[in-house]
Tab-separated table of C-alpha atoms in Angstrom:
chain	number	residue	atom	x	y	z
A	22	MET	CA	244.569	9.659	15.865
A	23	LYS	CA	242.816	6.699	16.242
A	24	ASP	CA	245.516	4.510	18.503
A	25	VAL	CA	243.274	4.571	21.635
A	26	ALA	CA	246.030	2.201	22.942
A	27	TYR	CA	248.918	4.899	21.917
A	28	ASN	CA	246.764	8.288	24.135
A	29	ALA	CA	246.861	6.319	26.719
A	30	GLY	CA	249.489	4.915	27.935
A	31	LEU	CA	250.570	8.529	27.075
A	32	LEU	CA	248.294	10.292	29.667
A	33	SER	CA	249.500	7.702	31.992
A	34	ALA	CA	252.484	8.995	31.380
A	35	VAL	CA	251.614	12.665	32.531
A	36	SER	CA	249.696	12.514	35.075
A	37	GLY	CA	252.238	10.156	37.046
A	38	ALA	CA	255.780	12.822	35.923
A	39	MET	CA	252.912	15.803	37.171
A	40	ALA	CA	251.632	14.242	40.156
A	41	ARG	CA	255.274	13.636	40.972
A	42	LEU	CA	255.691	16.827	41.095
A	43	GLN	CA	253.243	17.987	43.543
A	44	ALA	CA	254.152	15.340	45.741
A	45	LEU	CA	258.036	17.149	45.476
A	46	ASP	CA	256.299	20.179	45.928
A	47	VAL	CA	254.886	18.957	48.889
A	48	ALA	CA	258.633	16.937	50.026
A	49	ALA	CA	260.108	20.606	50.037
A	50	ASN	CA	258.357	21.892	51.945
A	51	ASN	CA	258.734	19.505	54.597
A	52	LEU	CA	262.317	19.264	54.423
A	53	ALA	CA	262.125	24.386	54.139
A	54	ASN	CA	260.372	23.304	58.160
A	55	ALA	CA	262.581	20.868	59.178
A	56	LYS	CA	262.953	23.148	62.012
A	57	THR	CA	260.293	24.684	62.669
A	58	ILE	CA	258.391	24.697	66.204
A	59	GLY	CA	255.641	22.294	66.417
A	60	PHE	CA	255.595	22.000	62.398
A	61	LYS	CA	253.732	18.289	61.174
A	62	ARG	CA	254.739	17.179	57.781
A	63	ASP	CA	252.035	15.639	54.834
A	64	ILE	CA	252.238	13.011	53.403
A	65	PRO	CA	251.012	12.809	50.003
A	66	ASP	CA	249.112	9.841	48.504
A	67	PHE	CA	247.899	8.745	44.998
A	68	GLU	CA	245.889	6.941	43.172
A	69	SER	CA	244.735	5.563	40.079
A	70	ARG	CA	241.917	6.190	38.426
A	71	LEU	CA	239.480	5.566	35.827
A	72	ILE	CA	239.323	7.979	33.280
A	73	GLN	CA	237.614	8.328	29.965
A	74	ALA	CA	239.453	9.588	27.419
A	75	GLN	CA	238.187	10.960	24.038
A	76	ARG	CA	234.624	10.356	24.738
A	77	GLY	CA	232.081	9.911	21.811
A	78	ARG	CA	235.029	8.966	19.669
A	79	SER	CA	236.048	5.439	20.813
A	80	ARG	CA	234.258	2.767	22.718
A	81	ASP	CA	237.123	1.589	25.456
A	82	GLY	CA	238.757	5.075	25.131
A	83	LEU	CA	238.806	4.102	28.685
A	84	VAL	CA	242.687	5.648	30.246
A	85	THR	CA	243.615	4.485	33.981
A	86	ILE	CA	245.660	7.794	35.650
A	87	THR	CA	247.836	8.062	38.401
A	88	ARG	CA	247.132	11.653	40.079
A	89	LEU	CA	248.146	12.729	43.524
A	90	LYS	CA	244.431	11.599	46.079
A	91	GLU	CA	245.332	14.042	48.820
A	92	THR	CA	247.488	15.366	51.427
A	93	ARG	CA	247.587	14.171	55.304
A	94	ILE	CA	248.658	15.350	58.096
A	95	ASP	CA	250.577	12.753	59.447
A	96	ARG	CA	250.284	13.885	63.566
A	97	LYS	CA	253.852	11.764	65.133
A	98	GLN	CA	255.034	13.546	68.235
A	99	GLY	CA	258.361	16.073	67.252
A	100	ASP	CA	260.847	15.493	70.061
A	101	LEU	CA	260.735	18.232	72.998
A	102	GLU	CA	263.762	20.347	73.517
A	103	THR	CA	263.981	22.221	76.585
A	104	THR	CA	264.678	26.465	76.320
A	105	GLY	CA	264.218	27.231	79.751
A	106	ASN	CA	261.485	30.296	78.634
A	107	PRO	CA	259.150	30.252	80.823
A	108	PHE	CA	256.752	30.623	78.498
A	109	ASP	CA	257.684	27.994	76.009
A	110	LEU	CA	255.264	25.636	76.069
A	111	GLY	CA	255.746	22.119	74.422
A	112	ILE	CA	252.923	19.438	73.747
A	113	ASP	CA	254.342	15.740	75.073
A	114	GLY	CA	251.226	13.935	74.092
A	115	PRO	CA	247.521	14.110	71.918
A	116	GLY	CA	245.964	17.934	72.255
A	117	PHE	CA	246.041	21.367	70.351
A	118	PHE	CA	246.146	24.566	71.957
A	119	LYS	CA	243.360	26.553	71.515
A	120	VAL	CA	243.417	30.465	69.898
A	121	ARG	CA	241.738	33.581	68.652
A	122	THR	CA	242.764	35.010	65.185
A	123	PRO	CA	240.286	37.226	63.604
A	124	ALA	CA	239.100	34.544	61.223
A	125	GLY	CA	237.815	32.305	63.851
A	126	ASP	CA	239.065	29.981	66.623
A	127	ARG	CA	242.816	27.776	65.074
A	128	TYR	CA	244.303	24.971	66.867
A	129	THR	CA	247.899	24.850	67.052
A	130	ARG	CA	250.825	22.532	68.463
A	131	GLN	CA	253.414	25.560	68.292
A	132	GLY	CA	254.351	26.678	72.287
A	133	ASN	CA	256.930	29.916	71.726
A	134	LEU	CA	254.267	32.316	74.223
A	135	THR	CA	253.985	35.592	74.058
A	136	ARG	CA	252.827	38.043	76.065
A	137	ASP	CA	251.088	41.003	74.597
A	138	ASN	CA	250.202	44.466	75.962
A	139	GLN	CA	246.917	43.665	77.321
A	140	ASP	CA	248.723	40.898	79.586
A	141	ARG	CA	247.393	37.471	76.929
A	142	LEU	CA	248.854	34.813	77.272
A	143	VAL	CA	249.344	34.982	72.735
A	144	THR	CA	251.797	33.140	70.502
A	145	ARG	CA	254.545	34.708	67.854
A	146	GLU	CA	251.354	35.892	65.596
A	147	GLY	CA	249.495	37.636	68.713
A	148	TYR	CA	246.523	35.825	68.581
A	149	PRO	CA	245.935	35.137	72.482
A	150	VAL	CA	245.754	31.453	72.896
A	151	LEU	CA	242.808	30.257	74.993
A	152	GLY	CA	241.881	28.644	78.645
A	153	ALA	CA	238.264	27.072	79.606
A	154	SER	CA	236.698	30.924	80.190
A	155	GLY	CA	238.277	33.163	77.367
A	156	PRO	CA	241.925	33.881	76.329
A	157	ILE	CA	244.414	33.561	79.122
A	158	ILE	CA	245.925	36.887	80.983
A	159	VAL	CA	249.550	36.911	82.843
A	160	SER	CA	248.382	39.629	84.205
A	161	GLY	CA	251.542	41.659	87.257
A	162	ASP	CA	254.582	40.858	87.616
A	163	GLY	CA	255.200	37.364	89.365
A	164	GLU	CA	256.936	34.344	88.616
A	165	VAL	CA	255.213	32.245	86.279
A	166	GLU	CA	254.571	28.433	86.634
A	167	ILE	CA	252.981	26.067	84.013
A	168	SER	CA	252.172	22.649	85.588
A	169	GLU	CA	251.335	19.671	83.196
A	170	ASP	CA	247.947	20.003	83.403
A	171	GLY	CA	247.536	22.900	81.907
A	172	SER	CA	247.034	25.302	84.954
A	173	VAL	CA	249.086	28.495	85.150
A	174	LEU	CA	250.438	30.207	88.181
A	175	ILE	CA	251.114	33.623	89.165
A	176	ASP	CA	253.685	33.961	92.534
A	177	GLU	CA	251.524	30.255	93.238
A	178	GLN	CA	247.368	31.719	92.744
A	179	GLU	CA	245.883	30.182	89.904
A	180	ALA	CA	245.635	32.690	86.331
A	181	GLY	CA	244.125	30.276	84.397
A	182	VAL	CA	243.869	26.608	82.919
A	183	ILE	CA	245.428	26.446	78.695
A	184	THR	CA	243.230	24.120	77.659
A	185	LEU	CA	244.028	21.550	75.225
A	186	TYR	CA	242.150	19.813	72.345
A	187	GLU	CA	241.853	16.720	70.158
A	188	PHE	CA	239.954	14.888	67.695
A	189	PRO	CA	239.073	11.788	66.891
A	190	ALA	CA	241.925	9.627	64.733
A	191	GLY	CA	241.212	9.877	61.109
A	192	THR	CA	240.195	13.780	61.061
A	193	PRO	CA	241.212	15.723	58.430
A	194	LEU	CA	242.797	18.524	59.773
A	195	GLU	CA	243.588	21.667	57.234
A	196	LYS	CA	246.534	23.903	58.133
A	197	VAL	CA	246.192	27.463	57.531
A	198	GLY	CA	249.695	28.283	57.334
A	199	ASP	CA	251.696	29.644	60.847
A	200	GLY	CA	251.485	26.677	62.493
A	201	LEU	CA	247.442	27.054	62.873
A	202	PHE	CA	244.796	24.270	61.682
A	203	ILE	CA	240.983	24.400	61.105
A	204	ALA	CA	239.692	21.002	62.105
A	205	PRO	CA	236.741	20.665	59.988
A	206	LYS	CA	233.277	22.146	60.288
A	207	THR	CA	231.437	18.843	61.380
A	208	THR	CA	234.120	17.898	63.565
A	209	ALA	CA	233.907	18.676	68.160
A	210	PRO	CA	237.143	18.645	69.484
A	211	THR	CA	237.618	17.007	72.898
A	212	THR	CA	239.358	18.640	76.006
A	213	VAL	CA	242.191	16.632	76.637
A	214	ALA	CA	242.032	14.684	80.127
A	215	ASN	CA	245.663	14.190	80.452
A	216	PRO	CA	247.560	16.638	78.669
A	217	ARG	CA	251.019	17.023	79.764
A	218	LEU	CA	252.276	20.926	78.895
A	219	ILE	CA	255.906	20.789	79.361
A	220	GLN	CA	256.770	24.629	80.432
A	221	GLY	CA	260.559	25.711	79.366
A	222	ALA	CA	260.074	22.862	76.284
A	223	LEU	CA	258.658	23.425	72.692
A	224	GLU	CA	257.618	20.872	70.969
A	225	ALA	CA	260.604	20.424	67.095
A	226	GLY	CA	258.421	19.512	64.043
A	227	ASN	CA	258.986	16.037	62.863
A	228	VAL	CA	259.856	15.511	59.930
A	229	ASN	CA	262.261	13.130	59.525
A	230	VAL	CA	265.163	15.170	57.265
A	231	LEU	CA	266.629	11.681	56.093
A	232	ARG	CA	263.349	10.030	54.640
A	233	GLU	CA	262.072	12.658	53.281
A	234	MET	CA	265.544	13.238	51.490
A	235	THR	CA	265.242	9.587	50.035
A	236	ARG	CA	260.859	9.904	49.527
A	237	MET	CA	262.472	13.227	47.212
A	238	VAL	CA	265.003	11.105	45.049
A	239	THR	CA	262.772	8.704	44.508
A	240	TYR	CA	259.984	11.246	42.852
A	241	GLU	CA	262.707	12.468	41.034
A	242	ARG	CA	263.685	8.616	39.802
A	243	GLU	CA	259.750	8.112	38.872
A	244	PHE	CA	259.532	11.597	37.406
A	245	GLU	CA	262.577	10.044	35.183
A	246	THR	CA	261.033	6.920	34.555
A	247	TYR	CA	257.720	8.584	32.718
A	248	GLN	CA	259.484	11.158	31.062
A	249	LYS	CA	261.247	8.753	28.835
A	250	MET	CA	258.073	6.947	29.067
A	251	ILE	CA	256.585	9.644	27.650
A	252	LYS	CA	259.772	10.644	24.943
A	253	ALA	CA	258.952	6.593	23.869
A	254	TYR	CA	255.150	7.579	23.059
A	255	GLY	CA	256.642	10.703	22.025
A	256	GLN	CA	260.017	8.765	19.037
A	257	LEU	CA	256.791	5.929	18.406
A	258	ALA	CA	254.890	9.172	16.591
A	259	THR	CA	257.545	10.290	14.915
A	260	LYS	CA	257.553	6.647	13.554
A	261	ALA	CA	254.353	5.922	13.204
A	262	ALA	CA	254.520	9.999	10.594
A	263	GLU	CA	256.781	8.403	8.655
A	264	LEU	CA	254.797	5.196	7.871
A	265	GLY	CA	252.456	8.055	6.754
A	266	ALA	CA	250.231	5.934	9.187
A	267	PHE	CA	247.470	9.241	10.045
B	9	MET	CA	255.337	26.150	37.378
B	10	ILE	CA	257.209	23.451	39.950
B	11	LYS	CA	256.599	25.150	43.853
B	12	ALA	CA	259.570	23.041	44.371
B	13	LEU	CA	261.846	26.027	44.242
B	14	SER	CA	260.519	28.924	46.336
B	15	ILE	CA	259.888	26.375	48.783
B	16	ALA	CA	263.194	25.407	49.442
B	17	ALA	CA	265.370	28.864	48.292
B	18	SER	CA	262.152	30.367	51.353
B	19	GLY	CA	264.227	27.538	53.672
B	20	MET	CA	267.587	28.232	52.376
B	21	GLU	CA	266.861	31.907	53.938
B	22	ALA	CA	265.133	30.547	56.803
B	23	GLN	CA	268.730	29.200	57.533
B	24	GLN	CA	270.267	31.361	56.702
B	25	LEU	CA	269.073	33.900	58.912
B	26	ASN	CA	269.594	31.706	61.238
B	27	MET	CA	272.816	30.827	60.139
B	28	ASP	CA	273.723	35.423	60.993
B	29	VAL	CA	271.645	34.308	64.314
B	30	ILE	CA	274.306	31.590	65.697
B	31	ALA	CA	276.787	33.227	64.158
B	32	ASN	CA	276.580	36.632	66.514
B	33	ASN	CA	276.108	34.054	69.727
B	34	LEU	CA	278.805	32.772	69.039
B	35	ALA	CA	280.520	36.276	68.773
B	36	ASN	CA	279.733	36.772	71.599
B	37	VAL	CA	281.099	33.948	73.320
B	38	ASN	CA	283.298	36.597	74.993
B	39	THR	CA	280.741	39.044	76.628
B	40	SER	CA	280.369	39.666	79.989
B	41	GLY	CA	276.636	39.701	80.649
B	42	PHE	CA	275.358	38.812	76.615
B	43	LYS	CA	272.192	35.869	76.542
B	44	LYS	CA	272.524	34.054	73.562
B	45	SER	CA	269.351	33.787	70.670
B	46	ARG	CA	267.448	31.641	68.318
B	47	ALA	CA	265.319	31.891	66.232
B	48	ASP	CA	262.071	30.422	65.949
B	49	PHE	CA	260.406	29.033	61.752
B	50	GLN	CA	257.286	29.222	60.722
B	51	ASP	CA	255.562	27.608	57.860
B	52	LEU	CA	254.019	29.547	55.604
B	53	LEU	CA	250.316	29.500	53.384
B	54	TYR	CA	249.154	26.949	52.299
B	55	GLN	CA	247.681	26.373	48.598
B	56	THR	CA	244.689	23.901	48.609
B	57	ILE	CA	245.458	22.505	45.176
B	58	ARG	CA	241.839	19.983	46.261
B	59	ASN	CA	238.835	21.116	48.875
B	60	ALA	CA	238.277	18.386	51.888
B	61	GLY	CA	234.709	17.401	51.647
B	62	GLY	CA	234.189	18.400	48.075
B	63	ASN	CA	232.469	15.375	46.232
B	64	THR	CA	234.198	12.716	44.010
B	65	SER	CA	232.933	11.608	40.295
B	66	SER	CA	231.203	9.005	42.271
B	67	GLY	CA	229.800	10.529	44.128
B	68	THR	CA	231.809	10.112	47.555
B	69	GLU	CA	232.523	12.768	49.752
B	70	ILE	CA	236.508	13.931	49.938
B	71	PRO	CA	237.557	13.521	53.282
B	72	THR	CA	240.874	15.080	52.707
B	73	GLY	CA	242.330	17.003	50.407
B	74	ILE	CA	245.436	17.800	48.398
B	75	GLN	CA	246.975	20.994	50.325
B	76	VAL	CA	250.851	22.227	48.965
B	77	GLY	CA	252.634	24.122	51.960
B	78	LEU	CA	254.593	26.813	49.967
B	79	GLY	CA	257.479	27.013	52.554
B	80	THR	CA	259.001	28.353	55.821
B	81	ARG	CA	259.444	31.912	57.337
B	82	THR	CA	261.516	33.342	60.131
B	83	ALA	CA	258.428	33.852	63.362
B	84	ALA	CA	260.715	35.168	66.457
B	85	ILE	CA	264.287	35.528	67.417
B	86	GLN	CA	264.379	35.087	71.209
B	87	LYS	CA	266.812	35.646	73.805
B	88	ILE	CA	267.155	32.778	75.966
B	89	PHE	CA	268.052	33.641	79.067
B	90	THR	CA	269.636	30.951	81.078
B	91	SER	CA	272.755	32.138	84.039
B	92	GLY	CA	276.067	32.655	82.230
B	93	ASP	CA	279.289	31.232	83.580
B	94	ILE	CA	280.611	33.620	87.324
B	95	THR	CA	283.876	33.839	86.635
B	96	GLN	CA	286.777	35.992	89.490
B	97	THR	CA	288.208	38.367	88.859
B	98	GLY	CA	289.707	40.117	91.934
B	99	ASN	CA	288.293	43.966	91.110
B	100	GLU	CA	285.661	45.051	93.938
B	101	LEU	CA	283.410	46.746	90.974
B	102	ASP	CA	282.483	43.914	88.589
B	103	LEU	CA	279.401	41.992	90.382
B	104	ALA	CA	277.641	39.951	89.221
B	105	ILE	CA	273.851	38.136	89.764
B	106	GLU	CA	273.471	34.934	90.848
B	107	GLY	CA	269.770	33.845	89.886
B	108	PRO	CA	267.091	35.803	88.781
B	109	GLY	CA	267.591	39.925	88.631
B	110	PHE	CA	268.954	42.992	85.586
B	111	PHE	CA	270.870	46.002	87.161
B	112	GLN	CA	269.354	48.986	86.783
B	113	VAL	CA	270.992	52.000	84.791
B	114	GLU	CA	269.757	54.842	83.689
B	115	MET	CA	269.998	56.585	80.024
B	116	PRO	CA	270.979	60.354	79.537
B	117	ASP	CA	267.308	60.149	78.398
B	118	GLY	CA	266.454	59.465	81.464
B	119	GLU	CA	264.249	55.975	80.847
B	120	THR	CA	265.452	53.104	82.407
B	121	VAL	CA	267.342	49.708	80.766
B	122	TYR	CA	268.381	46.738	82.329
B	123	THR	CA	271.623	45.071	81.867
B	124	ARG	CA	273.376	41.935	84.051
B	125	ALA	CA	276.819	42.978	82.820
B	126	GLY	CA	278.034	44.084	86.069
B	127	THR	CA	281.340	45.738	85.047
B	128	LEU	CA	280.569	49.205	86.366
B	129	LYS	CA	282.839	51.635	87.065
B	130	LYS	CA	283.644	55.080	89.221
B	131	ASP	CA	283.024	58.545	86.734
B	132	SER	CA	284.978	61.611	88.167
B	133	THR	CA	282.278	62.759	89.923
B	134	GLY	CA	282.583	58.476	91.962
B	135	ARG	CA	279.250	57.910	90.355
B	136	LEU	CA	278.565	54.254	89.949
B	137	VAL	CA	278.063	53.824	86.201
B	138	THR	CA	277.871	51.347	83.430
B	139	SER	CA	281.627	50.923	80.996
B	140	GLU	CA	278.921	52.800	78.705
B	141	GLY	CA	279.072	55.296	81.519
B	142	ASN	CA	275.797	55.171	82.035
B	143	PRO	CA	274.336	55.476	86.033
B	144	ILE	CA	273.215	52.415	87.719
B	145	VAL	CA	269.864	53.308	89.505
B	146	PRO	CA	269.633	54.424	92.635
B	147	GLN	CA	272.849	55.633	91.572
B	148	ILE	CA	276.040	55.760	94.478
B	149	SER	CA	278.334	57.768	94.774
B	150	ILE	CA	281.028	56.556	96.083
B	151	PRO	CA	282.849	59.328	97.764
B	152	GLU	CA	286.746	60.414	96.772
B	153	ASN	CA	288.344	59.152	100.447
B	154	ALA	CA	287.390	55.986	100.283
B	155	THR	CA	290.390	53.183	100.285
B	156	ARG	CA	288.556	50.970	100.205
B	157	VAL	CA	284.595	49.393	99.161
B	158	THR	CA	282.084	46.513	99.889
B	159	ILE	CA	279.343	45.810	97.913
B	160	HIS	CA	277.257	42.735	99.653
B	161	ASP	CA	275.026	40.524	98.637
B	162	ASP	CA	272.069	42.238	99.578
B	163	GLY	CA	273.365	45.100	97.970
B	164	THR	CA	274.433	47.199	100.500
B	165	VAL	CA	277.629	48.966	98.864
B	166	GLU	CA	279.614	50.159	101.928
B	167	ALA	CA	283.026	51.951	101.561
B	168	PHE	CA	286.237	52.495	103.831
B	169	LEU	CA	287.109	56.564	103.763
B	170	ASP	CA	290.352	57.181	104.856
B	171	GLY	CA	291.898	53.960	105.431
B	172	SER	CA	289.536	53.643	109.038
B	173	THR	CA	288.711	50.187	109.316
B	174	GLU	CA	284.854	51.190	109.260
B	175	GLY	CA	282.484	51.114	106.793
B	176	THR	CA	280.292	53.490	105.840
B	177	GLN	CA	276.597	53.116	103.898
B	178	VAL	CA	276.790	54.971	100.550
B	179	GLY	CA	274.229	53.612	99.357
B	180	ASN	CA	272.415	49.874	97.795
B	181	ILE	CA	272.161	48.524	94.726
B	182	GLU	CA	268.805	46.939	93.584
B	183	LEU	CA	267.689	44.212	90.819
B	184	ALA	CA	264.557	44.246	88.707
B	185	ASN	CA	263.498	41.364	87.481
B	186	PHE	CA	260.138	40.216	84.662
B	187	SER	CA	258.262	37.248	84.533
B	188	ASN	CA	259.217	37.351	81.207
B	189	PRO	CA	262.284	38.305	80.807
B	190	ALA	CA	262.818	36.565	77.241
B	191	GLY	CA	260.299	39.644	76.271
B	192	LEU	CA	262.969	42.096	76.734
B	193	MET	CA	264.287	44.051	73.624
B	194	SER	CA	268.191	44.574	73.469
B	195	LEU	CA	269.275	47.390	72.669
B	196	GLY	CA	273.133	46.574	71.595
B	197	ARG	CA	275.902	47.252	74.084
B	198	ASN	CA	274.049	45.135	76.695
B	199	LEU	CA	271.200	46.801	77.717
B	200	LEU	CA	267.894	45.396	77.123
B	201	GLN	CA	264.092	47.292	76.891
B	202	GLU	CA	260.599	46.809	78.437
B	203	THR	CA	257.869	45.036	76.080
B	204	PRO	CA	254.306	44.485	76.685
B	205	ALA	CA	255.822	40.859	76.618
B	206	SER	CA	258.031	41.517	79.176
B	207	GLY	CA	256.168	42.714	81.241
B	208	ALA	CA	257.136	45.865	83.880
B	209	PRO	CA	260.248	45.233	86.311
B	210	THR	CA	259.707	44.177	90.317
B	211	THR	CA	262.305	46.251	91.965
B	212	GLY	CA	263.954	44.954	94.484
B	213	THR	CA	266.784	43.905	97.487
B	214	PRO	CA	268.473	41.664	96.330
B	215	GLY	CA	268.161	37.812	97.567
B	216	LEU	CA	264.584	39.159	98.514
B	217	LEU	CA	261.886	37.996	96.673
B	218	GLY	CA	263.053	35.401	94.293
B	219	LEU	CA	265.797	37.789	93.049
B	220	GLY	CA	269.517	36.763	92.584
B	221	THR	CA	271.839	37.653	95.236
B	222	ILE	CA	275.062	40.146	94.138
B	223	SER	CA	278.601	38.603	94.010
B	224	GLN	CA	281.699	41.335	94.418
B	225	GLY	CA	284.866	40.823	92.580
B	226	TYR	CA	283.381	38.361	89.490
B	227	ILE	CA	281.508	38.987	86.420
B	228	GLU	CA	278.805	37.006	84.487
B	229	GLY	CA	280.185	35.283	81.313
B	230	SER	CA	278.014	34.925	78.020
B	231	ASN	CA	275.554	31.960	78.072
B	232	VAL	CA	276.694	31.668	75.178
B	233	SER	CA	277.922	27.819	74.790
B	234	VAL	CA	280.646	27.552	71.664
B	235	MET	CA	279.815	23.488	71.836
B	236	GLU	CA	275.944	24.376	71.438
B	237	GLU	CA	276.224	26.941	68.652
B	238	MET	CA	279.388	24.160	66.729
B	239	VAL	CA	276.737	21.376	66.822
B	240	ASN	CA	273.228	24.215	66.279
B	241	MET	CA	275.808	26.026	62.865
B	242	ILE	CA	276.744	22.091	61.770
B	243	ALA	CA	272.318	21.502	61.454
B	244	GLY	CA	272.318	24.228	60.112
B	245	GLN	CA	274.890	24.079	57.904
B	246	ARG	CA	272.593	20.328	56.941
B	247	ALA	CA	269.735	22.067	56.842
B	248	TYR	CA	270.988	24.316	54.277
B	249	GLU	CA	271.623	21.876	52.222
B	250	ILE	CA	269.208	20.024	52.368
B	251	ASN	CA	266.757	22.960	51.126
B	252	SER	CA	269.640	23.417	48.378
B	253	LYS	CA	269.098	19.938	47.421
B	254	ALA	CA	265.384	20.257	46.934
B	255	ILE	CA	266.081	23.355	44.455
B	256	LYS	CA	268.466	21.281	42.193
B	257	THR	CA	265.915	18.144	41.757
B	258	ALA	CA	263.339	20.837	40.679
B	259	ASP	CA	265.937	21.463	38.513
B	260	GLU	CA	266.575	18.605	37.089
B	261	MET	CA	262.831	17.500	37.483
B	262	LEU	CA	263.051	20.629	34.876
B	263	GLN	CA	265.450	19.603	32.667
B	264	MET	CA	263.989	16.676	32.128
B	265	THR	CA	260.446	18.635	31.126
B	266	ASN	CA	262.999	20.527	28.986
B	267	ASN	CA	264.395	17.306	27.781
B	268	LEU	CA	261.592	16.160	25.525
B	269	VAL	CA	261.160	18.456	23.100
């Protein structure tokens, strides 16, 4: 196959189709988590790149391909829904809870907390939520009140303060599942100065189902276009073979 | 292989469970003292296709990687302890708790469990028991010759013997409360069990220490709101449908790929 242009076009089409397949996975995951508490949707970003094809065989073997460049986390606030449960905490505004997992400290917006057998305030996975001085202990049997600034009061006695942490805008957070995020080692979190914690409420996921569906349909249509292109190149190759061009 | 299929399947599975929870809430819309449940979901693991912080071919650092989540799963199903509507029955052994608190019930194995359903009965020996026949704690016996029983809002049980106009105190109903009632475990039959999440119970006289008061002749209905559950059901059904659409889209894309050959 000497015809570089033919190869370049085919490669572009294949790369476009593959990128749409990956983007569909991202959209499907956003949709699957439409009802997940504190979920932040992923945004797939595409990029086009010039790569060198058939190195050594052709001088002008440059091909433009498109590919998934990155998935960004959309940190937009989700709706707060009231539940009335004293251990349900919704974060209104910026910030993350810091939780201690066996693998290290993680950040989360999932506020459907509970209490473990050591009286610690924990997530559904059993990871303690950290305050300024370690895990929050909710001992005794008194009424638990958590004020907007994160102070935990048991029968009006202060039992600790839940601290919220924030990262500078644009910090690439990584998701590890179970609603947990990891921050890059180089970025130190700052505490949120004026946190707003709503007791008895939970933050819903920030997936807009309608928009996500639209994106999904778009990926499918774009995929279809690339598929048509690939097919056309295939037909071209057949014709070329018939003509004995090779 | 395309991941969207299994991702969307996990979404459908979660919504199916959500629907089960809603169906159970709806089925118990007329169960006295019933507390509705809610399913909480969580995102599954993420597959990192490209790490953030790696180097690009041109030598710059990749600021954000590519992560594809693998779907959703159910994290917990928890009870919601808002109060139900209190309705009048006129039955002298129907008790409703106005405010927080639980009746304590002794199981045959001696364990104390908790309930909000105050549809009490008298057993053959005159003890106050639940509809299942388990005595309430502390045990209260109504003498055989009692013609009428009055239960005050602080739990004092007074029996009027042989048509006497003067009541005789025969016991006190005590209530228990938990700092996190949502952590209680459901045993079915309207009974709840203490767990580390709920904390240890505090018992006391109704009306004191934040406990609710007792209303004789009333029962607490279920806290299920049919309207709300219907809305949740529709939302759940739509979420299920959307996930099935994702499967269909993935399938169509695979089909197109097959058509290339």
